[in-house]
mmCIF file of C-alpha atoms and ligand atoms in Angstrom:
data_model
loop_
_atom_site.group_PDB
_atom_site.id
_atom_site.type_symbol
_atom_site.label_atom_id
_atom_site.label_comp_id
_atom_site.label_asym_id
_atom_site.label_seq_id
_atom_site.Cartn_x
_atom_site.Cartn_y
_atom_site.Cartn_z
ATOM 1 C CA MET A 1 0.040 -6.882 -69.196
ATOM 2 C CA GLU A 2 -0.214 -4.075 -71.624
ATOM 3 C CA SER A 3 2.518 -1.617 -72.011
ATOM 4 C CA SER A 4 2.132 1.848 -70.420
ATOM 5 C CA LEU A 5 4.124 3.268 -73.249
ATOM 6 C CA PRO A 6 2.913 3.837 -76.790
ATOM 7 C CA SER A 7 3.566 1.440 -79.627
ATOM 8 C CA THR A 8 6.122 2.269 -82.135
ATOM 9 C CA GLN A 9 3.173 2.222 -84.776
ATOM 10 C CA ASN A 10 2.619 6.077 -84.442
ATOM 11 C CA LEU A 11 6.158 7.279 -84.257
ATOM 12 C CA ASP A 12 7.697 9.346 -86.741
ATOM 13 C CA PHE A 13 11.547 9.486 -86.658
ATOM 14 C CA GLY A 14 11.922 11.031 -90.040
ATOM 15 C CA GLU A 15 11.086 13.804 -92.093
ATOM 16 C CA SER A 16 11.779 12.538 -95.687
ATOM 17 C CA ALA A 17 10.051 9.627 -97.422
ATOM 18 C CA GLU A 18 13.480 7.940 -97.247
ATOM 19 C CA ARG A 19 13.498 8.166 -93.440
ATOM 20 C CA LYS A 20 9.877 7.156 -93.029
ATOM 21 C CA ASP A 21 10.779 3.995 -95.050
ATOM 22 C CA GLU A 22 13.749 3.465 -92.814
ATOM 23 C CA ALA A 23 11.594 3.821 -89.640
ATOM 24 C CA LYS A 24 9.195 1.254 -91.179
ATOM 25 C CA SER A 25 12.152 -1.366 -91.562
ATOM 26 C CA TYR A 26 13.312 -0.638 -88.175
ATOM 27 C CA LYS A 27 9.860 -1.482 -86.843
ATOM 28 C CA GLU A 28 9.861 -4.707 -89.000
ATOM 29 C CA MET A 29 13.236 -5.647 -87.648
ATOM 30 C CA ILE A 30 12.347 -4.999 -84.073
ATOM 31 C CA SER A 31 9.115 -7.094 -84.445
ATOM 32 C CA THR A 32 11.404 -10.131 -84.847
ATOM 33 C CA PHE A 33 13.710 -9.485 -81.895
ATOM 34 C CA PRO A 34 13.043 -11.744 -78.727
ATOM 35 C CA ARG A 35 10.569 -10.032 -76.466
ATOM 36 C CA VAL A 36 9.493 -10.259 -72.786
ATOM 37 C CA GLN A 37 6.696 -8.025 -71.565
ATOM 38 C CA TRP A 38 7.486 -4.780 -73.557
ATOM 39 C CA TRP A 39 11.304 -5.399 -73.545
ATOM 40 C CA SER A 40 12.853 -6.230 -76.882
ATOM 41 C CA TYR A 41 16.345 -7.813 -76.918
ATOM 42 C CA TYR A 42 19.007 -6.218 -79.152
ATOM 43 C CA GLU A 43 22.636 -6.727 -79.048
ATOM 44 C CA GLY A 44 22.671 -8.236 -75.636
ATOM 45 C CA PHE A 45 20.435 -5.661 -73.863
ATOM 46 C CA TRP A 46 16.588 -5.181 -73.354
ATOM 47 C CA TYR A 47 15.046 -2.010 -74.475
ATOM 48 C CA HIS A 48 11.549 -0.715 -74.862
ATOM 49 C CA SER A 49 10.846 -1.008 -78.626
ATOM 50 C CA MET A 50 10.016 2.565 -78.977
ATOM 51 C CA LEU A 51 13.588 3.617 -77.996
ATOM 52 C CA LEU A 52 14.991 0.893 -80.204
ATOM 53 C CA GLU A 53 14.024 2.735 -83.294
ATOM 54 C CA GLY A 54 16.020 5.853 -82.096
ATOM 55 C CA ILE A 55 18.774 3.702 -81.061
ATOM 56 C CA MET A 56 19.215 2.126 -84.502
ATOM 57 C CA SER A 57 18.634 5.334 -86.217
ATOM 58 C CA ALA A 58 21.510 6.808 -84.152
ATOM 59 C CA GLN A 59 23.881 3.909 -84.898
ATOM 60 C CA ASP A 60 23.119 4.355 -88.578
ATOM 61 C CA HIS A 61 23.246 8.245 -88.804
ATOM 62 C CA PHE A 62 24.307 10.038 -85.705
ATOM 63 C CA ILE A 63 27.535 12.047 -86.264
ATOM 64 C CA PRO A 64 28.863 13.725 -83.153
ATOM 65 C CA GLN A 65 30.548 17.195 -83.131
ATOM 66 C CA SER A 66 34.205 16.811 -82.314
ATOM 67 C CA THR A 67 33.614 18.914 -79.140
ATOM 68 C CA ASP A 68 30.436 16.878 -77.802
ATOM 69 C CA ILE A 69 30.973 15.181 -74.363
ATOM 70 C CA PHE A 70 28.490 12.281 -73.777
ATOM 71 C CA ILE A 71 26.637 12.005 -70.480
ATOM 72 C CA THR A 72 26.148 8.135 -70.297
ATOM 73 C CA SER A 73 24.208 6.097 -67.605
ATOM 74 C CA SER A 74 21.830 3.307 -66.963
ATOM 75 C CA PRO A 75 18.280 4.843 -66.223
ATOM 76 C CA LYS A 76 17.861 6.160 -62.650
ATOM 77 C CA THR A 77 21.494 6.236 -61.610
ATOM 78 C CA GLY A 78 21.721 10.050 -61.422
ATOM 79 C CA THR A 79 21.491 11.250 -64.889
ATOM 80 C CA THR A 80 19.489 14.190 -64.194
ATOM 81 C CA TRP A 81 21.794 15.455 -61.554
ATOM 82 C CA LEU A 82 24.901 14.977 -63.865
ATOM 83 C CA LYS A 83 23.304 16.561 -66.714
ATOM 84 C CA ALA A 84 22.574 19.636 -64.517
ATOM 85 C CA LEU A 85 26.046 19.692 -63.120
ATOM 86 C CA THR A 86 27.748 19.323 -66.590
ATOM 87 C CA PHE A 87 25.423 21.837 -68.258
ATOM 88 C CA ALA A 88 26.129 24.333 -65.280
ATOM 89 C CA ILE A 89 29.925 23.735 -65.479
ATOM 90 C CA CYS A 90 30.135 24.262 -69.379
ATOM 91 C CA THR A 91 27.872 27.225 -69.665
ATOM 92 C CA ARG A 92 28.970 29.266 -66.740
ATOM 93 C CA SER A 93 31.186 31.645 -68.816
ATOM 94 C CA ARG A 94 28.153 32.208 -71.219
ATOM 95 C CA LEU A 95 25.965 33.130 -68.337
ATOM 96 C CA SER A 96 27.754 36.224 -67.094
ATOM 97 C CA GLY A 97 28.172 35.343 -63.514
ATOM 98 C CA SER A 98 24.757 33.672 -62.709
ATOM 99 C CA SER A 99 25.753 30.125 -63.021
ATOM 100 C CA ALA A 100 23.337 27.825 -64.741
ATOM 101 C CA SER A 101 20.503 30.237 -64.795
ATOM 102 C CA ALA A 102 18.935 28.289 -67.635
ATOM 103 C CA LEU A 103 18.462 25.418 -65.032
ATOM 104 C CA LEU A 104 15.897 27.828 -63.274
ATOM 105 C CA THR A 105 13.613 27.593 -65.981
ATOM 106 C CA LYS A 106 14.512 24.499 -67.958
ATOM 107 C CA MET A 107 14.351 20.892 -66.776
ATOM 108 C CA PRO A 108 18.028 19.350 -67.113
ATOM 109 C CA HIS A 109 16.529 16.878 -69.614
ATOM 110 C CA GLU A 110 15.632 19.864 -71.818
ATOM 111 C CA CYS A 111 19.017 21.431 -71.433
ATOM 112 C CA VAL A 112 20.848 18.117 -72.333
ATOM 113 C CA PRO A 113 19.123 16.038 -75.162
ATOM 114 C CA LEU A 114 19.037 12.135 -75.256
ATOM 115 C CA LEU A 115 20.663 10.522 -78.239
ATOM 116 C CA GLU A 116 17.926 8.016 -78.389
ATOM 117 C CA TYR A 117 15.413 10.672 -79.409
ATOM 118 C CA HIS A 118 15.231 12.098 -82.742
ATOM 119 C CA ARG A 119 15.594 15.785 -81.654
ATOM 120 C CA ALA A 120 19.238 14.939 -80.379
ATOM 121 C CA GLN A 121 20.159 13.450 -83.791
ATOM 122 C CA ASN A 122 19.169 16.433 -85.759
ATOM 123 C CA PRO A 123 21.806 19.023 -85.689
ATOM 124 C CA MET A 124 19.173 21.692 -86.541
ATOM 125 C CA LYS A 125 17.377 20.971 -83.275
ATOM 126 C CA ARG A 126 20.252 21.097 -80.992
ATOM 127 C CA ASP A 127 21.970 24.002 -79.310
ATOM 128 C CA CYS A 128 25.249 23.243 -80.743
ATOM 129 C CA ALA A 129 27.007 25.862 -78.313
ATOM 130 C CA VAL A 130 26.196 23.312 -75.593
ATOM 131 C CA PRO A 131 28.561 20.425 -76.207
ATOM 132 C CA LEU A 132 26.561 17.914 -74.322
ATOM 133 C CA VAL A 133 24.592 14.835 -75.444
ATOM 134 C CA SER A 134 23.268 12.062 -73.067
ATOM 135 C CA THR A 135 22.487 8.380 -73.564
ATOM 136 C CA HIS A 136 21.454 5.257 -71.731
ATOM 137 C CA VAL A 137 22.882 3.265 -74.719
ATOM 138 C CA PRO A 138 25.479 0.627 -73.442
ATOM 139 C CA TYR A 139 29.097 1.222 -74.555
ATOM 140 C CA SER A 140 28.905 -1.903 -76.856
ATOM 141 C CA SER A 141 26.009 -0.486 -78.747
ATOM 142 C CA LEU A 142 26.976 3.232 -79.017
ATOM 143 C CA PRO A 143 27.130 4.432 -82.625
ATOM 144 C CA LYS A 144 30.509 3.739 -84.158
ATOM 145 C CA SER A 145 30.899 7.308 -84.993
ATOM 146 C CA VAL A 146 30.971 8.168 -81.287
ATOM 147 C CA VAL A 147 33.244 5.167 -80.147
ATOM 148 C CA SER A 148 35.651 6.080 -82.834
ATOM 149 C CA SER A 149 35.567 9.912 -82.341
ATOM 150 C CA CYS A 150 37.676 11.878 -79.801
ATOM 151 C CA CYS A 151 34.547 12.700 -77.801
ATOM 152 C CA LYS A 152 34.855 12.221 -74.004
ATOM 153 C CA MET A 153 32.182 10.294 -71.980
ATOM 154 C CA ILE A 154 31.070 10.719 -68.479
ATOM 155 C CA TYR A 155 29.389 7.661 -66.988
ATOM 156 C CA ILE A 156 27.574 7.497 -63.597
ATOM 157 C CA CYS A 157 26.306 4.510 -62.059
ATOM 158 C CA ARG A 158 24.863 3.578 -58.633
ATOM 159 C CA ASP A 159 24.275 0.787 -56.178
ATOM 160 C CA ALA A 160 22.130 -1.817 -58.025
ATOM 161 C CA LYS A 161 19.422 -1.992 -55.299
ATOM 162 C CA ASP A 162 18.990 1.759 -55.187
ATOM 163 C CA ALA A 163 18.901 1.818 -58.978
ATOM 164 C CA PHE A 164 16.389 -0.712 -59.167
ATOM 165 C CA VAL A 165 14.071 0.785 -56.677
ATOM 166 C CA SER A 166 14.279 4.146 -58.300
ATOM 167 C CA LEU A 167 13.486 2.548 -61.623
ATOM 168 C CA TRP A 168 10.350 0.664 -60.323
ATOM 169 C CA HIS A 169 9.036 3.829 -58.811
ATOM 170 C CA PHE A 170 9.551 5.711 -61.969
ATOM 171 C CA ILE A 171 7.952 3.232 -64.160
ATOM 172 C CA ALA A 172 5.054 2.580 -61.840
ATOM 173 C CA GLU A 173 4.529 6.386 -61.907
ATOM 174 C CA LEU A 174 4.452 6.362 -65.646
ATOM 175 C CA GLN A 175 2.020 3.347 -65.796
ATOM 176 C CA ARG A 176 -0.272 4.749 -63.318
ATOM 177 C CA SER A 177 -0.497 8.214 -65.333
ATOM 178 C CA ARG A 178 -1.640 6.040 -68.185
ATOM 179 C CA ASN A 179 -4.071 3.919 -65.988
ATOM 180 C CA VAL A 180 -1.986 0.810 -66.635
ATOM 181 C CA GLU A 181 -1.641 -1.399 -63.477
ATOM 182 C CA PRO A 182 2.218 -1.146 -62.558
ATOM 183 C CA LEU A 183 4.207 -4.284 -62.324
ATOM 184 C CA SER A 184 4.444 -5.400 -58.791
ATOM 185 C CA LEU A 185 7.735 -4.734 -57.185
ATOM 186 C CA GLU A 186 8.436 -8.464 -56.824
ATOM 187 C CA GLU A 187 7.811 -9.105 -60.468
ATOM 188 C CA ALA A 188 9.971 -6.163 -61.566
ATOM 189 C CA PHE A 189 12.632 -7.382 -59.129
ATOM 190 C CA GLU A 190 12.604 -10.937 -60.634
ATOM 191 C CA LEU A 191 12.975 -9.470 -64.050
ATOM 192 C CA PHE A 192 15.702 -7.206 -62.995
ATOM 193 C CA CYS A 193 17.883 -10.022 -61.297
ATOM 194 C CA SER A 194 17.512 -11.916 -64.571
ATOM 195 C CA GLY A 195 18.946 -8.971 -66.350
ATOM 196 C CA ILE A 196 15.546 -7.821 -67.740
ATOM 197 C CA SER A 197 15.048 -4.094 -67.415
ATOM 198 C CA GLY A 198 15.448 -0.997 -69.676
ATOM 199 C CA TYR A 199 19.031 -1.057 -71.106
ATOM 200 C CA GLY A 200 19.688 -4.118 -68.765
ATOM 201 C CA PRO A 201 21.356 -6.264 -67.738
ATOM 202 C CA TYR A 202 22.276 -3.583 -65.326
ATOM 203 C CA TRP A 203 25.737 -5.218 -64.423
ATOM 204 C CA ASP A 204 26.722 -5.624 -68.272
ATOM 205 C CA HIS A 205 25.646 -1.780 -68.791
ATOM 206 C CA VAL A 206 28.098 -0.891 -65.847
ATOM 207 C CA LEU A 207 30.858 -3.224 -66.869
ATOM 208 C CA GLY A 208 30.932 -2.046 -70.535
ATOM 209 C CA TYR A 209 31.634 1.646 -69.442
ATOM 210 C CA TRP A 210 33.997 0.387 -66.561
ATOM 211 C CA ARG A 211 36.131 -1.525 -68.893
ATOM 212 C CA ALA A 212 36.224 1.438 -71.476
ATOM 213 C CA SER A 213 37.280 4.005 -68.665
ATOM 214 C CA LEU A 214 40.075 1.418 -67.803
ATOM 215 C CA GLU A 215 41.175 1.152 -71.408
ATOM 216 C CA PHE A 216 40.843 4.859 -72.306
ATOM 217 C CA PRO A 217 40.845 6.842 -68.926
ATOM 218 C CA GLU A 218 41.437 10.117 -70.820
ATOM 219 C CA LYS A 219 38.287 9.666 -72.818
ATOM 220 C CA VAL A 220 35.991 7.757 -70.284
ATOM 221 C CA LEU A 221 35.460 9.035 -66.773
ATOM 222 C CA PHE A 222 33.587 6.583 -64.368
ATOM 223 C CA LEU A 223 31.642 7.993 -61.474
ATOM 224 C CA THR A 224 29.415 6.807 -58.688
ATOM 225 C CA TYR A 225 26.260 8.544 -57.456
ATOM 226 C CA GLU A 226 27.385 7.653 -53.646
ATOM 227 C CA GLU A 227 30.925 9.231 -54.210
ATOM 228 C CA MET A 228 29.412 12.164 -56.009
ATOM 229 C CA LYS A 229 27.099 12.710 -53.106
ATOM 230 C CA LYS A 230 29.901 12.336 -50.544
ATOM 231 C CA ASP A 231 31.905 15.329 -51.848
ATOM 232 C CA THR A 232 30.050 17.029 -54.637
ATOM 233 C CA ALA A 233 32.431 19.997 -54.699
ATOM 234 C CA ALA A 234 35.297 17.835 -55.447
ATOM 235 C CA HIS A 235 33.361 16.154 -58.199
ATOM 236 C CA VAL A 236 32.420 19.332 -59.811
ATOM 237 C CA LYS A 237 36.119 20.366 -60.156
ATOM 238 C CA LYS A 238 36.860 16.933 -61.408
ATOM 239 C CA LEU A 239 34.261 17.049 -64.135
ATOM 240 C CA ALA A 240 35.259 20.654 -65.128
ATOM 241 C CA GLU A 241 38.992 19.373 -65.493
ATOM 242 C CA PHE A 242 37.974 16.323 -67.463
ATOM 243 C CA MET A 243 35.578 18.469 -69.624
ATOM 244 C CA GLY A 244 38.561 20.913 -70.286
ATOM 245 C CA CYS A 245 37.091 23.727 -68.579
ATOM 246 C CA SER A 246 38.811 23.785 -65.085
ATOM 247 C CA PHE A 247 37.720 26.535 -62.786
ATOM 248 C CA THR A 248 40.262 29.321 -62.511
ATOM 249 C CA LEU A 249 41.770 30.321 -59.121
ATOM 250 C CA GLU A 250 39.626 33.462 -59.363
ATOM 251 C CA GLU A 251 36.475 31.398 -60.029
ATOM 252 C CA GLU A 252 37.198 29.205 -57.083
ATOM 253 C CA GLU A 253 37.808 32.349 -54.879
ATOM 254 C CA GLU A 254 34.479 33.684 -56.058
ATOM 255 C CA GLY A 255 32.723 30.485 -54.744
ATOM 256 C CA GLU A 256 31.792 29.415 -58.306
ATOM 257 C CA VAL A 257 32.033 25.826 -57.495
ATOM 258 C CA GLN A 258 29.904 26.106 -54.607
ATOM 259 C CA LYS A 259 27.328 28.030 -56.513
ATOM 260 C CA ILE A 260 27.036 25.061 -59.215
ATOM 261 C CA VAL A 261 26.847 22.452 -56.307
ATOM 262 C CA SER A 262 24.082 24.506 -54.689
ATOM 263 C CA MET A 263 22.132 25.126 -57.862
ATOM 264 C CA CYS A 264 22.140 21.707 -58.758
ATOM 265 C CA SER A 265 21.371 20.097 -55.556
ATOM 266 C CA PHE A 266 18.156 17.879 -55.009
ATOM 267 C CA ASP A 267 16.595 20.407 -52.879
ATOM 268 C CA LYS A 268 17.158 23.303 -55.155
ATOM 269 C CA LEU A 269 16.204 21.569 -58.458
ATOM 270 C CA SER A 270 13.417 19.739 -57.056
ATOM 271 C CA ASN A 271 11.753 22.787 -55.688
ATOM 272 C CA LEU A 272 11.832 24.835 -58.849
ATOM 273 C CA GLU A 273 8.529 25.583 -60.377
ATOM 274 C CA VAL A 274 9.687 23.970 -63.687
ATOM 275 C CA ASN A 275 10.585 20.731 -61.988
ATOM 276 C CA LYS A 276 7.617 20.647 -59.346
ATOM 277 C CA ASN A 277 4.850 21.214 -61.985
ATOM 278 C CA GLY A 278 6.163 21.057 -65.594
ATOM 279 C CA THR A 279 6.051 18.140 -67.847
ATOM 280 C CA HIS A 280 8.845 16.877 -70.119
ATOM 281 C CA SER A 281 8.224 15.520 -73.478
ATOM 282 C CA LEU A 282 10.261 12.606 -74.267
ATOM 283 C CA ASP A 283 10.578 13.787 -77.727
ATOM 284 C CA THR A 284 7.346 12.838 -79.607
ATOM 285 C CA LEU A 285 6.801 9.904 -77.562
ATOM 286 C CA ILE A 286 5.103 10.719 -74.153
ATOM 287 C CA ASP A 287 4.832 13.513 -71.603
ATOM 288 C CA VAL A 288 6.453 12.804 -68.170
ATOM 289 C CA LYS A 289 5.994 14.842 -65.085
ATOM 290 C CA ASN A 290 9.266 16.644 -64.327
ATOM 291 C CA SER A 291 8.873 15.913 -60.750
ATOM 292 C CA ALA A 292 9.135 12.007 -61.535
ATOM 293 C CA PHE A 293 12.913 12.692 -61.964
ATOM 294 C CA PHE A 294 13.260 14.018 -58.575
ATOM 295 C CA ARG A 295 11.878 11.464 -55.965
ATOM 296 C CA LYS A 296 13.989 11.252 -52.962
ATOM 297 C CA GLY A 297 17.628 11.791 -53.987
ATOM 298 C CA GLU A 298 18.897 9.505 -51.072
ATOM 299 C CA ILE A 299 21.640 6.636 -50.692
ATOM 300 C CA GLY A 300 20.039 3.453 -49.347
ATOM 301 C CA ASP A 301 16.277 4.137 -50.023
ATOM 302 C CA TRP A 302 16.280 0.555 -51.113
ATOM 303 C CA LYS A 303 15.821 -0.480 -47.366
ATOM 304 C CA ASN A 304 12.328 1.107 -47.471
ATOM 305 C CA ASN A 305 11.287 -1.042 -50.359
ATOM 306 C CA LEU A 306 13.223 -4.270 -50.460
ATOM 307 C CA THR A 307 13.459 -6.901 -47.825
ATOM 308 C CA PRO A 308 17.058 -7.577 -46.455
ATOM 309 C CA GLU A 309 16.853 -10.923 -48.334
ATOM 310 C CA MET A 310 16.037 -9.307 -51.733
ATOM 311 C CA GLY A 311 18.885 -6.798 -50.999
ATOM 312 C CA ALA A 312 21.388 -9.681 -50.202
ATOM 313 C CA ARG A 313 20.375 -11.556 -53.282
ATOM 314 C CA LEU A 314 21.001 -8.495 -55.662
ATOM 315 C CA ASP A 315 24.269 -7.869 -53.787
ATOM 316 C CA ASP A 316 25.365 -11.307 -54.544
ATOM 317 C CA ILE A 317 24.449 -11.102 -58.000
ATOM 318 C CA MET A 318 26.269 -7.999 -58.510
ATOM 319 C CA GLU A 319 29.341 -9.402 -56.768
ATOM 320 C CA GLN A 320 29.403 -12.512 -59.006
ATOM 321 C CA LYS A 321 28.962 -10.500 -62.362
ATOM 322 C CA LEU A 322 31.635 -7.889 -61.287
ATOM 323 C CA LYS A 323 34.118 -10.447 -60.158
ATOM 324 C CA GLY A 324 37.504 -9.970 -61.605
ATOM 325 C CA SER A 325 36.740 -6.586 -63.062
ATOM 326 C CA GLY A 326 38.343 -4.827 -60.134
ATOM 327 C CA LEU A 327 35.073 -2.800 -59.916
ATOM 328 C CA LYS A 328 33.319 -2.683 -56.428
ATOM 329 C CA LEU A 329 30.173 -0.624 -56.421
ATOM 330 C CA PRO A 330 29.251 1.153 -53.257
ATOM 331 C CA ARG A 331 26.462 -0.792 -51.164
HETATM 332 P P1 A3P B 401 15.603 8.370 -56.333
HETATM 333 O O1 A3P B 401 14.546 7.631 -57.158
HETATM 334 O O2 A3P B 401 16.432 7.202 -55.430
HETATM 335 O O3 A3P B 401 15.322 9.508 -55.549
HETATM 336 P P2 A3P B 401 17.975 9.596 -63.170
HETATM 337 O O4 A3P B 401 18.302 11.186 -63.233
HETATM 338 O O5 A3P B 401 19.287 8.865 -63.823
HETATM 339 O O6 A3P B 401 16.609 9.213 -63.697
HETATM 340 O O7 A3P B 401 18.004 9.115 -61.574
HETATM 341 C C1 A3P B 401 16.921 9.605 -60.734
HETATM 342 C C2 A3P B 401 17.555 9.517 -59.469
HETATM 343 O O8 A3P B 401 18.280 10.612 -59.178
HETATM 344 C C3 A3P B 401 16.320 9.713 -58.553
HETATM 345 O O9 A3P B 401 16.582 8.807 -57.384
HETATM 346 C C4 A3P B 401 16.357 11.073 -58.351
HETATM 347 O O10 A3P B 401 15.694 11.385 -57.061
HETATM 348 C C5 A3P B 401 17.746 11.390 -58.068
HETATM 349 N N1 A3P B 401 18.126 12.712 -58.459
HETATM 350 C C6 A3P B 401 17.504 13.552 -59.196
HETATM 351 N N2 A3P B 401 18.004 14.806 -59.243
HETATM 352 C C7 A3P B 401 19.050 14.814 -58.202
HETATM 353 C C8 A3P B 401 19.893 15.588 -57.602
HETATM 354 N N3 A3P B 401 19.995 16.939 -57.966
HETATM 355 N N4 A3P B 401 20.807 15.298 -56.798
HETATM 356 C C9 A3P B 401 20.815 14.017 -56.192
HETATM 357 N N5 A3P B 401 19.873 13.103 -56.696
HETATM 358 C C10 A3P B 401 18.911 13.349 -57.694
#
């Protein structure tokens, strides 16, 4: 099957002749990597080749600001929500009372750039007053400059079944919008169970950040979508504390925490004009409807998509893979 996404041929990750040569050499390297469908295998994980160029470029060049906080995740595990919450938390004092008003007109992905895209790697194109960068890159492949820095990271993950279903719907939507026949749910499920999905194997992605959070608890905060749903207000406070901008008593009394919870709720964000009808440019790569990032926002939607046998199979795989790690993901 043909990929729904553009080939790397037309991408231009650099402005200078030197950067153009470098982009060419990334393309040449990527063309030698093992490939399944449109996924290329690099440093133990599977990536769409168009993103690999950006990842390799970040590994070679990205220098974080010392105050940067990294929002890290596997795709479709709650990144958009976490970006909105962290953005709202850290910009609240700039916004003179109207928490997170930028989120009313800007999609969360526009507010927090993704490291894999050239835009995030260019300090000239970042709002450096917002110390947030997001990435789906696995912990073991993060740029050395990030790992060796004192920058904090916040990781979010989710029940693998819901993450898979969310991912399948998202990719199918992208493919349909490009008139490409989507992979069937069954085909995509087989690939996912064998570790092949964007930034997969899913379990290795989760384990990388889980172990880092055990080793460097002051640096890596590990969260789950399900826990965050259960008590969002407590997580907003926890996030603020971890990010070094705790709520004052006065702010708490003024209901600032609850304002952020409501502003970033699925209902609020998904009904904003910008998220209902806008499109989001994935750097220079492709345009995606913002609404694709807001599907249902529920726990357990896998039951409407997978058979109980498929669910049990993925649970077994996750249990085996996480065995001995001390991590139990919600189911
Ligand atoms: P579903 O497809 O299960 O609905 P990501 O942001 O990492 O791409 O993850 C997308 C998932 O998060 C989607 O899950 C989406 O609906 C859900 N989501 C987006 N915004 C959310 C919010 N504000 N609150 C809760 N879930 C949200």
